[in-house]
PDB file of C-alpha atoms in Angstrom:
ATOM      1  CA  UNK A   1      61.626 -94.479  50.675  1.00 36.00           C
ATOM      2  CA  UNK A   2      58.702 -92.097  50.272  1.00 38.00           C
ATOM      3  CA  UNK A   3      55.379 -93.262  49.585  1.00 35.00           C
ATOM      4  CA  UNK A   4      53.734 -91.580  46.328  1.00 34.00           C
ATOM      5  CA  UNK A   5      51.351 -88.714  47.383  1.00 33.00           C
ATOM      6  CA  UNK A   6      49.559 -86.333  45.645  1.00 34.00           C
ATOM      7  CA  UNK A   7      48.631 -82.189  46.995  1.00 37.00           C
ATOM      8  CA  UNK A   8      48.017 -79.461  44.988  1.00 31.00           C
ATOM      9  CA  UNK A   9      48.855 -76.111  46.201  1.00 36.00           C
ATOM     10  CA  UNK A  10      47.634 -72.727  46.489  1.00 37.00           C
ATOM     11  CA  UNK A  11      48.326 -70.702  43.419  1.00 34.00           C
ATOM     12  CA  UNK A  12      51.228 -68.762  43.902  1.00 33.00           C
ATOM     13  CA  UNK A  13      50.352 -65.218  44.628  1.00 38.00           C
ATOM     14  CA  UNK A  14      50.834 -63.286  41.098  1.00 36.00           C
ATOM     15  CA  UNK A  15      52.287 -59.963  43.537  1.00 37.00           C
ATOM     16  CA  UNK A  16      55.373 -59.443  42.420  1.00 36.00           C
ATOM     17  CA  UNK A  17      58.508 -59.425  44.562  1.00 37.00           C
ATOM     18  CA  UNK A  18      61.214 -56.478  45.403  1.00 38.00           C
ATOM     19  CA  UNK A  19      64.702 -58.732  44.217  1.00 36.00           C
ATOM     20  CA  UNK A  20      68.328 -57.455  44.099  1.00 39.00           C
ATOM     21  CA  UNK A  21      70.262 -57.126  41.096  1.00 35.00           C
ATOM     22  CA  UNK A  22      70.913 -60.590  39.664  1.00 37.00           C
ATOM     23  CA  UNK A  23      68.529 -62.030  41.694  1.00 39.00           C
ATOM     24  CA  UNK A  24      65.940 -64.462  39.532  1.00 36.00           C
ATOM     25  CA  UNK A  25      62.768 -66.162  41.820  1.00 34.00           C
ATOM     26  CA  UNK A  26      61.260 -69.057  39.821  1.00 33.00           C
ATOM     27  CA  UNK A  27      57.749 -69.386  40.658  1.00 33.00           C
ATOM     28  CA  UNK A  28      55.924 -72.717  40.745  1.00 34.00           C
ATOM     29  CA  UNK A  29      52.125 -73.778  40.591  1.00 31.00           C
ATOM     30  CA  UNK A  30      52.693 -76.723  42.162  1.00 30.00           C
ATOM     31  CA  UNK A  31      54.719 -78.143  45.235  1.00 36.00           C
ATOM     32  CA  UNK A  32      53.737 -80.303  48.747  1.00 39.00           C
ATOM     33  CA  UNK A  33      55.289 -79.841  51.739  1.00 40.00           C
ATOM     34  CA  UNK A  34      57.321 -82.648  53.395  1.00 43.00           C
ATOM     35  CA  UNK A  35      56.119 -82.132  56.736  1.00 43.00           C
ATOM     36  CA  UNK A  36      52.666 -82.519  54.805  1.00 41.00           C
ATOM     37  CA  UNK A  37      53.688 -85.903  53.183  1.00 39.00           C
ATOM     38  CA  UNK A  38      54.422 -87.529  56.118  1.00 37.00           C
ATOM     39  CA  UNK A  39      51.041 -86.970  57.666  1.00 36.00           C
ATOM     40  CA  UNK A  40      49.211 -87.906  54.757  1.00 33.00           C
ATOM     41  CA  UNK A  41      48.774 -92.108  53.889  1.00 32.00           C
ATOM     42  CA  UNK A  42      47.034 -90.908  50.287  1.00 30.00           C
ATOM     43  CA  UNK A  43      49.173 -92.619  47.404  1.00 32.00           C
ATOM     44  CA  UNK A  44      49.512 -92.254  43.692  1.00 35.00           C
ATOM     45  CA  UNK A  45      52.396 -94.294  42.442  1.00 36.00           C
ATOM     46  CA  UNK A  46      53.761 -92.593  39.255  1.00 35.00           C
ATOM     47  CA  UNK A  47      52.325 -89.376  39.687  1.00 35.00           C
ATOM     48  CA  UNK A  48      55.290 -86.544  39.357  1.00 35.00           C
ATOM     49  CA  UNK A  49      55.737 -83.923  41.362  1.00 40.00           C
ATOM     50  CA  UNK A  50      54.855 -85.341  44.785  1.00 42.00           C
ATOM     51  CA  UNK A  51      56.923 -86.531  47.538  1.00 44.00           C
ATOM     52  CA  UNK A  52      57.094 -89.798  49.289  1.00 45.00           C
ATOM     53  CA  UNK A  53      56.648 -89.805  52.680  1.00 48.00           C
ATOM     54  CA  UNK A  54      58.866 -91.370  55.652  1.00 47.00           C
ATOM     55  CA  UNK A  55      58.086 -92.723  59.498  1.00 51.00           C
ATOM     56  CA  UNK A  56      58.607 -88.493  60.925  1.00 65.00           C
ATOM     57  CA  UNK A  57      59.500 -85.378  59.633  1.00 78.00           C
ATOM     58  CA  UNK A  58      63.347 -85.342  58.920  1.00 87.00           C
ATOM     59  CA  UNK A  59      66.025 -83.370  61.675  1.00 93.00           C
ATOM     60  CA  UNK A  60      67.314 -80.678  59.276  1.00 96.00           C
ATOM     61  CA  UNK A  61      70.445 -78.546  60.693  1.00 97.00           C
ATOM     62  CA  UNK A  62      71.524 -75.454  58.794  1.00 98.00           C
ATOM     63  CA  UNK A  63      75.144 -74.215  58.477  1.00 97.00           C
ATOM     64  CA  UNK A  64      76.373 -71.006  57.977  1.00 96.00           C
ATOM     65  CA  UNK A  65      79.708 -68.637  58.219  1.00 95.00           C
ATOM     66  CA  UNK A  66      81.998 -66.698  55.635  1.00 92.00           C
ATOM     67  CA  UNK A  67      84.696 -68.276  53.747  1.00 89.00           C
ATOM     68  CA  UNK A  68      87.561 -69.459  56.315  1.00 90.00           C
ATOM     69  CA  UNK A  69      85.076 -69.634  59.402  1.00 94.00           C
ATOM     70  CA  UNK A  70      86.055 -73.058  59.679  1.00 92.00           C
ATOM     71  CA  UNK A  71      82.498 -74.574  59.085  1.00 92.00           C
ATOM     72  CA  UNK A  72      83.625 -77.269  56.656  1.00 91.00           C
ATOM     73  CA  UNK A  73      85.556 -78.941  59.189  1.00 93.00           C
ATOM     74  CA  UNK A  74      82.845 -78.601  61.765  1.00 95.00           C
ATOM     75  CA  UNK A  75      80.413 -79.634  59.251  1.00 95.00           C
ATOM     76  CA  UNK A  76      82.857 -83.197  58.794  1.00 94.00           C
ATOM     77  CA  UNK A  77      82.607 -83.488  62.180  1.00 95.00           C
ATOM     78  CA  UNK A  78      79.119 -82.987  63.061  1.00 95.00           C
ATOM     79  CA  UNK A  79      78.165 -85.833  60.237  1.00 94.00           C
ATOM     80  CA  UNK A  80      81.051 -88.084  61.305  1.00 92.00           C
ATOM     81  CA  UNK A  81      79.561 -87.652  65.102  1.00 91.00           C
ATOM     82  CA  UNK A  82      75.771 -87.806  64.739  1.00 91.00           C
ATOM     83  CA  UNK A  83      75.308 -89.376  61.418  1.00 90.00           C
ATOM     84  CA  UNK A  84      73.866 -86.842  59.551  1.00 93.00           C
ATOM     85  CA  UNK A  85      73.410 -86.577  56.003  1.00 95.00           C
ATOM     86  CA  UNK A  86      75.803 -84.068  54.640  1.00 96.00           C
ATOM     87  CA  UNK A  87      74.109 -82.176  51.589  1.00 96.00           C
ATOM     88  CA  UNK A  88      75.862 -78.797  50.468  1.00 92.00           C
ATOM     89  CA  UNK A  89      74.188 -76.362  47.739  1.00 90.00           C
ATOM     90  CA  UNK A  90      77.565 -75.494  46.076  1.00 88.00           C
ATOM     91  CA  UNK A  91      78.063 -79.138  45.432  1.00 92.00           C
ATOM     92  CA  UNK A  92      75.117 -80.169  43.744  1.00 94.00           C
ATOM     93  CA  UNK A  93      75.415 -77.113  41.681  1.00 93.00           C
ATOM     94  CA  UNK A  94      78.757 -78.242  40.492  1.00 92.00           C
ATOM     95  CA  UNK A  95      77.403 -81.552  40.135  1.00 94.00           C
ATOM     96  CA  UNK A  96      74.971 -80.315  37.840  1.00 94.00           C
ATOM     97  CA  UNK A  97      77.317 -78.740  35.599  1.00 94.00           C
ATOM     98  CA  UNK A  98      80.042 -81.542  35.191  1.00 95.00           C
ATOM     99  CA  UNK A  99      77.264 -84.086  34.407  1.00 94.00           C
ATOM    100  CA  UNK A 100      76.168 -81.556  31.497  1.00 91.00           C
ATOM    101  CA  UNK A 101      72.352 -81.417  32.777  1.00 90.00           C
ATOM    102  CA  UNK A 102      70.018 -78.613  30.931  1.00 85.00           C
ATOM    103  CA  UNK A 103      70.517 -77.450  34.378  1.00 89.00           C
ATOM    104  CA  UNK A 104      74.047 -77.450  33.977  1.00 93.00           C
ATOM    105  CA  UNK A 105      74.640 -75.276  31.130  1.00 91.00           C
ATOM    106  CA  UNK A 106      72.249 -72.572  32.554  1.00 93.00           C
ATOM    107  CA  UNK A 107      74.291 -72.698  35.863  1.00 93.00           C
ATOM    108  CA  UNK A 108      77.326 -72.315  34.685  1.00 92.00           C
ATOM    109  CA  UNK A 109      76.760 -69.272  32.601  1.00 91.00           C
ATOM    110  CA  UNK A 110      75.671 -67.704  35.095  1.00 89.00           C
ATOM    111  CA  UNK A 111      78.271 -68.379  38.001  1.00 84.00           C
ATOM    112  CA  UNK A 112      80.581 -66.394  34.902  1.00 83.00           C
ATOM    113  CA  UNK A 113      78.404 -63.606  34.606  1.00 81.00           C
ATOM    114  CA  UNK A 114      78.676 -63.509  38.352  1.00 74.00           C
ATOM    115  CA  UNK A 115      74.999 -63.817  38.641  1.00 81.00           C
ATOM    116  CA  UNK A 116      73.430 -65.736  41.740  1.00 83.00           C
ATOM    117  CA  UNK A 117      71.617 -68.897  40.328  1.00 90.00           C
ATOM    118  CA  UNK A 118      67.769 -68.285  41.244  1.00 93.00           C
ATOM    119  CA  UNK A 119      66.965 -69.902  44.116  1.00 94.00           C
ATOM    120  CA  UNK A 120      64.268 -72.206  42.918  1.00 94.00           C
ATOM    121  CA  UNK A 121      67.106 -74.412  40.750  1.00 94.00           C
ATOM    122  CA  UNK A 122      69.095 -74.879  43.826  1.00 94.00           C
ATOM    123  CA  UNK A 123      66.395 -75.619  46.274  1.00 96.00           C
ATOM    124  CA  UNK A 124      64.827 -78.173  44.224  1.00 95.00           C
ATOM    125  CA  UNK A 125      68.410 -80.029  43.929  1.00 95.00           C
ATOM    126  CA  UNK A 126      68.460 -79.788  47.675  1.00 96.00           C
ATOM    127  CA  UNK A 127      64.289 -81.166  47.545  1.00 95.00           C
ATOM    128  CA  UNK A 128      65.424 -83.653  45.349  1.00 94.00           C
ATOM    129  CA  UNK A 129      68.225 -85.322  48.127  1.00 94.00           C
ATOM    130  CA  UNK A 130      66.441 -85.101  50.655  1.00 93.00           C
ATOM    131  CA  UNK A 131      63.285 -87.274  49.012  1.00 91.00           C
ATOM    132  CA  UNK A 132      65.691 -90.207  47.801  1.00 92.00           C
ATOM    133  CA  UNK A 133      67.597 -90.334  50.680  1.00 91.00           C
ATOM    134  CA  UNK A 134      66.891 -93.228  53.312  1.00 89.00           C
ATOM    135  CA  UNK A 135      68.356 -90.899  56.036  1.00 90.00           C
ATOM    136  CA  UNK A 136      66.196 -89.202  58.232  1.00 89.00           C
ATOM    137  CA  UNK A 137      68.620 -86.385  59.564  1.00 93.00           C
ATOM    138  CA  UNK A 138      70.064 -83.927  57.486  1.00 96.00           C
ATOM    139  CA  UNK A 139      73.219 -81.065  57.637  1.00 97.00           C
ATOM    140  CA  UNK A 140      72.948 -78.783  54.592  1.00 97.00           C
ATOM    141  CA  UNK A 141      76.347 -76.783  54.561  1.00 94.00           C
ATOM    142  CA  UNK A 142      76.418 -73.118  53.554  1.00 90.00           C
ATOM    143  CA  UNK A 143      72.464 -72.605  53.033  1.00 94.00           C
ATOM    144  CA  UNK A 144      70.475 -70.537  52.852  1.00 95.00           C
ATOM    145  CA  UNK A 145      73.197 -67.775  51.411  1.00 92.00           C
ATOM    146  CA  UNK A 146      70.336 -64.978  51.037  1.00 94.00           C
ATOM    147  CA  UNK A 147      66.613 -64.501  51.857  1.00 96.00           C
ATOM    148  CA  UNK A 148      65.660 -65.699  48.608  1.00 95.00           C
ATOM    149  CA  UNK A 149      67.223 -69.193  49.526  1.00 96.00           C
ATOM    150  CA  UNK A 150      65.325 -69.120  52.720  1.00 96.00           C
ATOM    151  CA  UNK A 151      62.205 -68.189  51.417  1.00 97.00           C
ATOM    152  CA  UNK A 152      62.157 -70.696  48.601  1.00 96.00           C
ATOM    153  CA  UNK A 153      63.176 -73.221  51.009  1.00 96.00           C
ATOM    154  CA  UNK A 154      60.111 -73.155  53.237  1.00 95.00           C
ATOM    155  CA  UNK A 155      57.834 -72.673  49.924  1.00 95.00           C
ATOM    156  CA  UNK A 156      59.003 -75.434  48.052  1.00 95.00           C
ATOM    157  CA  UNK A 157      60.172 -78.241  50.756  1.00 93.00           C
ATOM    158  CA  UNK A 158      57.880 -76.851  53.542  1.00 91.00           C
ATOM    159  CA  UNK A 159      60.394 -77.401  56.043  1.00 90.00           C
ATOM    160  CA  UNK A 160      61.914 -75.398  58.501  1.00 92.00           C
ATOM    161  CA  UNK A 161      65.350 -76.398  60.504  1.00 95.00           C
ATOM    162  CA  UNK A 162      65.484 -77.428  63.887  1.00 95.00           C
ATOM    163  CA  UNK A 163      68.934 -75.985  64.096  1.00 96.00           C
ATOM    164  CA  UNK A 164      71.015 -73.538  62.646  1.00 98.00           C
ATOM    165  CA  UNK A 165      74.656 -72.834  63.684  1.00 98.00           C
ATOM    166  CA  UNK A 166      76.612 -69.782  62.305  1.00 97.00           C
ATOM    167  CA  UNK A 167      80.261 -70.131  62.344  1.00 97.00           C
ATOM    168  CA  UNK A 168      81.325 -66.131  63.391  1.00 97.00           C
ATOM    169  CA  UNK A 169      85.025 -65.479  62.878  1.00 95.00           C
ATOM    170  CA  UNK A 170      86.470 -61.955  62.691  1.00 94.00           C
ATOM    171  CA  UNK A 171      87.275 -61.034  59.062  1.00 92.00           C
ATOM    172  CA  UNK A 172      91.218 -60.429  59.645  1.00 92.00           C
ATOM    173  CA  UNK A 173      90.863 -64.314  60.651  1.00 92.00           C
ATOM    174  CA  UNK A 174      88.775 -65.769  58.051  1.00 92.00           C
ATOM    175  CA  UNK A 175      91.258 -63.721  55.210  1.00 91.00           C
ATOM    176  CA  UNK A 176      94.283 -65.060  57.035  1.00 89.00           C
ATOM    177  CA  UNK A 177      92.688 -68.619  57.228  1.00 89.00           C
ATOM    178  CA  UNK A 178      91.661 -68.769  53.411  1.00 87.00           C
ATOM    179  CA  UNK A 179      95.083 -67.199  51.659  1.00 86.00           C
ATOM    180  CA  UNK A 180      97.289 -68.682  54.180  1.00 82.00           C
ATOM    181  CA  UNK A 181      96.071 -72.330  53.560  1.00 71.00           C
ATOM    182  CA  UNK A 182      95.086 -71.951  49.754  1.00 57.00           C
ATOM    183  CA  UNK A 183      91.680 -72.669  50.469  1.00 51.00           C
ATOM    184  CA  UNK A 184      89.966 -70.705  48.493  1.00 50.00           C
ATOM    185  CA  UNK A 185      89.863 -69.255  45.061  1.00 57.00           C
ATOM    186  CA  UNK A 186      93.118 -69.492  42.734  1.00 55.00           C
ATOM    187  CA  UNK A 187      92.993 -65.740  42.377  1.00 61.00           C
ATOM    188  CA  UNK A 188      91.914 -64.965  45.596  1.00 70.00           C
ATOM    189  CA  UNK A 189      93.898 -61.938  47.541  1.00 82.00           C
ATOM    190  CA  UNK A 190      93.434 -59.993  50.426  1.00 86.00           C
ATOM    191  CA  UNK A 191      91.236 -57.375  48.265  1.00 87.00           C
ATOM    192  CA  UNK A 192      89.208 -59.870  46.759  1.00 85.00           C
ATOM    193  CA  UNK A 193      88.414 -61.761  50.042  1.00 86.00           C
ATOM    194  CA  UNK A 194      87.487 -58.699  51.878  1.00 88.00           C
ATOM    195  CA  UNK A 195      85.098 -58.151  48.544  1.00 88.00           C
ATOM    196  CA  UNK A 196      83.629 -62.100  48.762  1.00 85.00           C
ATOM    197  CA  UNK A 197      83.395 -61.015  52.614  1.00 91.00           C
ATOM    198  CA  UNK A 198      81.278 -58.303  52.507  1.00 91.00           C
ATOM    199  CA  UNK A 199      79.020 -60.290  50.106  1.00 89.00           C
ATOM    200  CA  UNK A 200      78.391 -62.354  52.259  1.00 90.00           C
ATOM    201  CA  UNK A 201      77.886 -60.379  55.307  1.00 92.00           C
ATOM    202  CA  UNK A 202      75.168 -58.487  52.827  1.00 93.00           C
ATOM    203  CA  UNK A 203      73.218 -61.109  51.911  1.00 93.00           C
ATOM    204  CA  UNK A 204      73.739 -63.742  54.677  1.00 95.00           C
ATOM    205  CA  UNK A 205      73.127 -61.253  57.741  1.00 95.00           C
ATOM    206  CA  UNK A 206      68.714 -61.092  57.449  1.00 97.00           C
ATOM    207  CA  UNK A 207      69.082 -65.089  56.771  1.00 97.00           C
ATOM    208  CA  UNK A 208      71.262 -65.146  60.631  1.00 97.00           C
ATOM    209  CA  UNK A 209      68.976 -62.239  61.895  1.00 97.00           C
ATOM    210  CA  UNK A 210      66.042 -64.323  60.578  1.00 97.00           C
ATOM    211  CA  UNK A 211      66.359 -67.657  62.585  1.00 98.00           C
ATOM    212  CA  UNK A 212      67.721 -65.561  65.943  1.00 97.00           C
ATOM    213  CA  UNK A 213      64.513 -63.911  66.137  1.00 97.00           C
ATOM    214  CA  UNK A 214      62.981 -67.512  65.649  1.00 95.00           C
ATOM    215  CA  UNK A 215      65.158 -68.909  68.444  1.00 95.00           C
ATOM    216  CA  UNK A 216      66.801 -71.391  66.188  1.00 96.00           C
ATOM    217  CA  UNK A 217      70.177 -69.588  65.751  1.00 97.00           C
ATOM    218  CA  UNK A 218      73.043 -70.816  67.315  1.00 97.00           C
ATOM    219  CA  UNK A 219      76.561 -68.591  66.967  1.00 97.00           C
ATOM    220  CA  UNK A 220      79.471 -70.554  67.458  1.00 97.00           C
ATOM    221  CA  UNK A 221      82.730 -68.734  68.502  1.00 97.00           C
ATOM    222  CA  UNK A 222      85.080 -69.786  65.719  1.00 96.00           C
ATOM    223  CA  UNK A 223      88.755 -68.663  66.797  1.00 95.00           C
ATOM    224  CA  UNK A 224      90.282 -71.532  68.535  1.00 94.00           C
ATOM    225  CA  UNK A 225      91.536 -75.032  67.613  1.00 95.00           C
ATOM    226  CA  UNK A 226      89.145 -78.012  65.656  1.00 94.00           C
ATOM    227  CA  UNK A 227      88.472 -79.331  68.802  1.00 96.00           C
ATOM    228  CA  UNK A 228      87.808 -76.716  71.006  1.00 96.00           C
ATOM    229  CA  UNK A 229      85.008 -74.932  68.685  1.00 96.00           C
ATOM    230  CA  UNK A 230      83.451 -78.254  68.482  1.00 97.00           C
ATOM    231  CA  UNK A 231      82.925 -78.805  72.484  1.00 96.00           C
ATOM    232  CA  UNK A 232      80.886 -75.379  71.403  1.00 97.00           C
ATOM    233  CA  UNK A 233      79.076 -77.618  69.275  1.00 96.00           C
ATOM    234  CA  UNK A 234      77.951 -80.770  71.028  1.00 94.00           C
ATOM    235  CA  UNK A 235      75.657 -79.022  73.568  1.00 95.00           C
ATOM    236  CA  UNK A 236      73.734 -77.580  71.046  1.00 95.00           C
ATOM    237  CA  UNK A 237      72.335 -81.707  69.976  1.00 92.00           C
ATOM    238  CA  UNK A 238      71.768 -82.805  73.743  1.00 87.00           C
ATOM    239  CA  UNK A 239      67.801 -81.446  73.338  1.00 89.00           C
ATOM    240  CA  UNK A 240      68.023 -83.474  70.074  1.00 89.00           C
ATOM    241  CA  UNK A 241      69.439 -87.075  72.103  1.00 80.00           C
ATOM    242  CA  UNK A 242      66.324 -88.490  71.182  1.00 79.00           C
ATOM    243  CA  UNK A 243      65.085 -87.777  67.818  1.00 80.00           C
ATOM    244  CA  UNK A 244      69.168 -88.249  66.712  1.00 81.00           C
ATOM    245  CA  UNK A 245      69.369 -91.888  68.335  1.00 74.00           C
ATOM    246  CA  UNK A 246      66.438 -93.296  66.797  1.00 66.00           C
ATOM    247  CA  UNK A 247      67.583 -92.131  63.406  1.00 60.00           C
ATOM    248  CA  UNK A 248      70.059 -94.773  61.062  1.00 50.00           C
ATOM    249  CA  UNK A 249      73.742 -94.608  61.430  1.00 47.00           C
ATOM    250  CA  UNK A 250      74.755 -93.193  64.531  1.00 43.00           C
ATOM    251  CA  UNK A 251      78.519 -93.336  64.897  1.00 43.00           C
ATOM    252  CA  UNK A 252      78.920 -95.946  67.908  1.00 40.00           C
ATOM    253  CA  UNK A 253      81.452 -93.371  69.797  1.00 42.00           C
ATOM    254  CA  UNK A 254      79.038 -90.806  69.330  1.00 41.00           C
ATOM    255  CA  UNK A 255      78.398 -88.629  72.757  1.00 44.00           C
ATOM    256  CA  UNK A 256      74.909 -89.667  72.415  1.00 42.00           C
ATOM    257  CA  UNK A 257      75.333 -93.473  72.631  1.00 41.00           C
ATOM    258  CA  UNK A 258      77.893 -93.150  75.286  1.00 45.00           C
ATOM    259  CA  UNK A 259      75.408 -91.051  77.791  1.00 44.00           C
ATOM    260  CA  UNK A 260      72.717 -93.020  76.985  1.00 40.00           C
ATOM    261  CA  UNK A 261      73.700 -95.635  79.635  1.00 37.00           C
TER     262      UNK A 261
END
């Protein structure tokens, strides 16, 4: 668990920002970085607001790719493999709204006024996981969606991913993928994929164009069978060997315990 410590931050800049329509950003007075709190030893037990910091900074691997790229598989595998944490965005929002929290209510009017939920909510669910949790190594799935996300992300948490894989499938394939094997939406059809497609391709595309300019994207061809994307996959954790073996709950078959003799 975190130890109790207490930062105040830098007011929030009162510049206002340029957002797309249905688009909310929270701002906050207050936050701490976890990065921060694990330098720090200062402690305030009880104090709200402040994280508790672990041993080292925690391995944080972004996912991203359009509905029917395949990336929840790959996701099940990556945990299953290296023992990550699996936290997705979509599924604490739901969470939130079948436990009827005063977060809930708000979230799910506005997933049926087809608005975006502001950023802030969701990353502080995501802030939230990642302090209780005793792992040290985390895969969010399907975050961040838009800049916003991303942006929020680094302001609130103060963490930035050491990797990010995007899941690129040609859009004939991810429609075929998603109707064919009733994965996605009960009304979905070939016009309202394309639609959820191009969504995503809008708002997703600066987050991927982002983290390649940083040198932390890595695109995964996604055509091809379970196993053959993931041998795409396991190079990208060999820098990682490491940091990923000292962490809890490595699976015992992993690659990484078998090369390490």
């Amino acid at each position: 668990m975190w130890r109790r410590v207490a930062s105040l931050s830098s007011t929030i800049s009162s510049s206002s920002r340029s957002l797309s329509r249905n688009q909310v950003f929270f701002q906050a007075a207050f936050g701490l970085s976890i990065r921060e709190s694990y330098a720090t030893e200062i402690s305030k037990p009880g104090e709200e607001g402040v994280l508790r910091p672990k041993e080292k900074a925690p391995f944080i691997t972004f996912v991203l790719g359009g509905p029917g790229s395949g990336k929840g598989t790959q996701c099940e595998k990556i945990v299953e493999t290296f023992g990550l944490t699996h936290l997705s965005a979509g599924d604490l929002l739901r969470r939130e709204i079948a436990m009827h929290t005063q977060n809930g209510a708000m979230i799910l009017n506005l997933i049926k006024d087809g608005k975006i939920v502001p950023s802030e909510v969701t990353v502080k669910l995501l802030q939230k996981e990642l302090e209780s949790s005793n792992s040290s190594k985390f895969l969010i799935d399907g975050f961040p969606r838009t800049e916003e996300n991303r942006v929020a992300f680094e302001r609130i948490v103060g963490a930035d991913p050491d990797v990010v894989l995007f899941f690129d499938c040609p859009e004939e394939e991810m429609v075929k993928r998603v109707l064919n094997r009733n994965q996605g939406r009960v009304d979905d059809n070939i016009t309202t994929m394309k639609k959820r497609l191009k969504i995503f391709e809008a708002l997703n595309r600066p987050v991927i164009d982002y983290y390649k300019n940083k040198g932390k994207l890595y695109t995964i061809n996604a055509i091809g069978t379970v196993d053959d994307i993931f041998k795409q996959v396991l190079p990208i954790f060999t820098p990682f060997e490491e940091q990923l073996k000292q962490s809890r709950h490595v699976n015992p078959k992993s690659p990484l315990v078998e090369n390490s003799s």
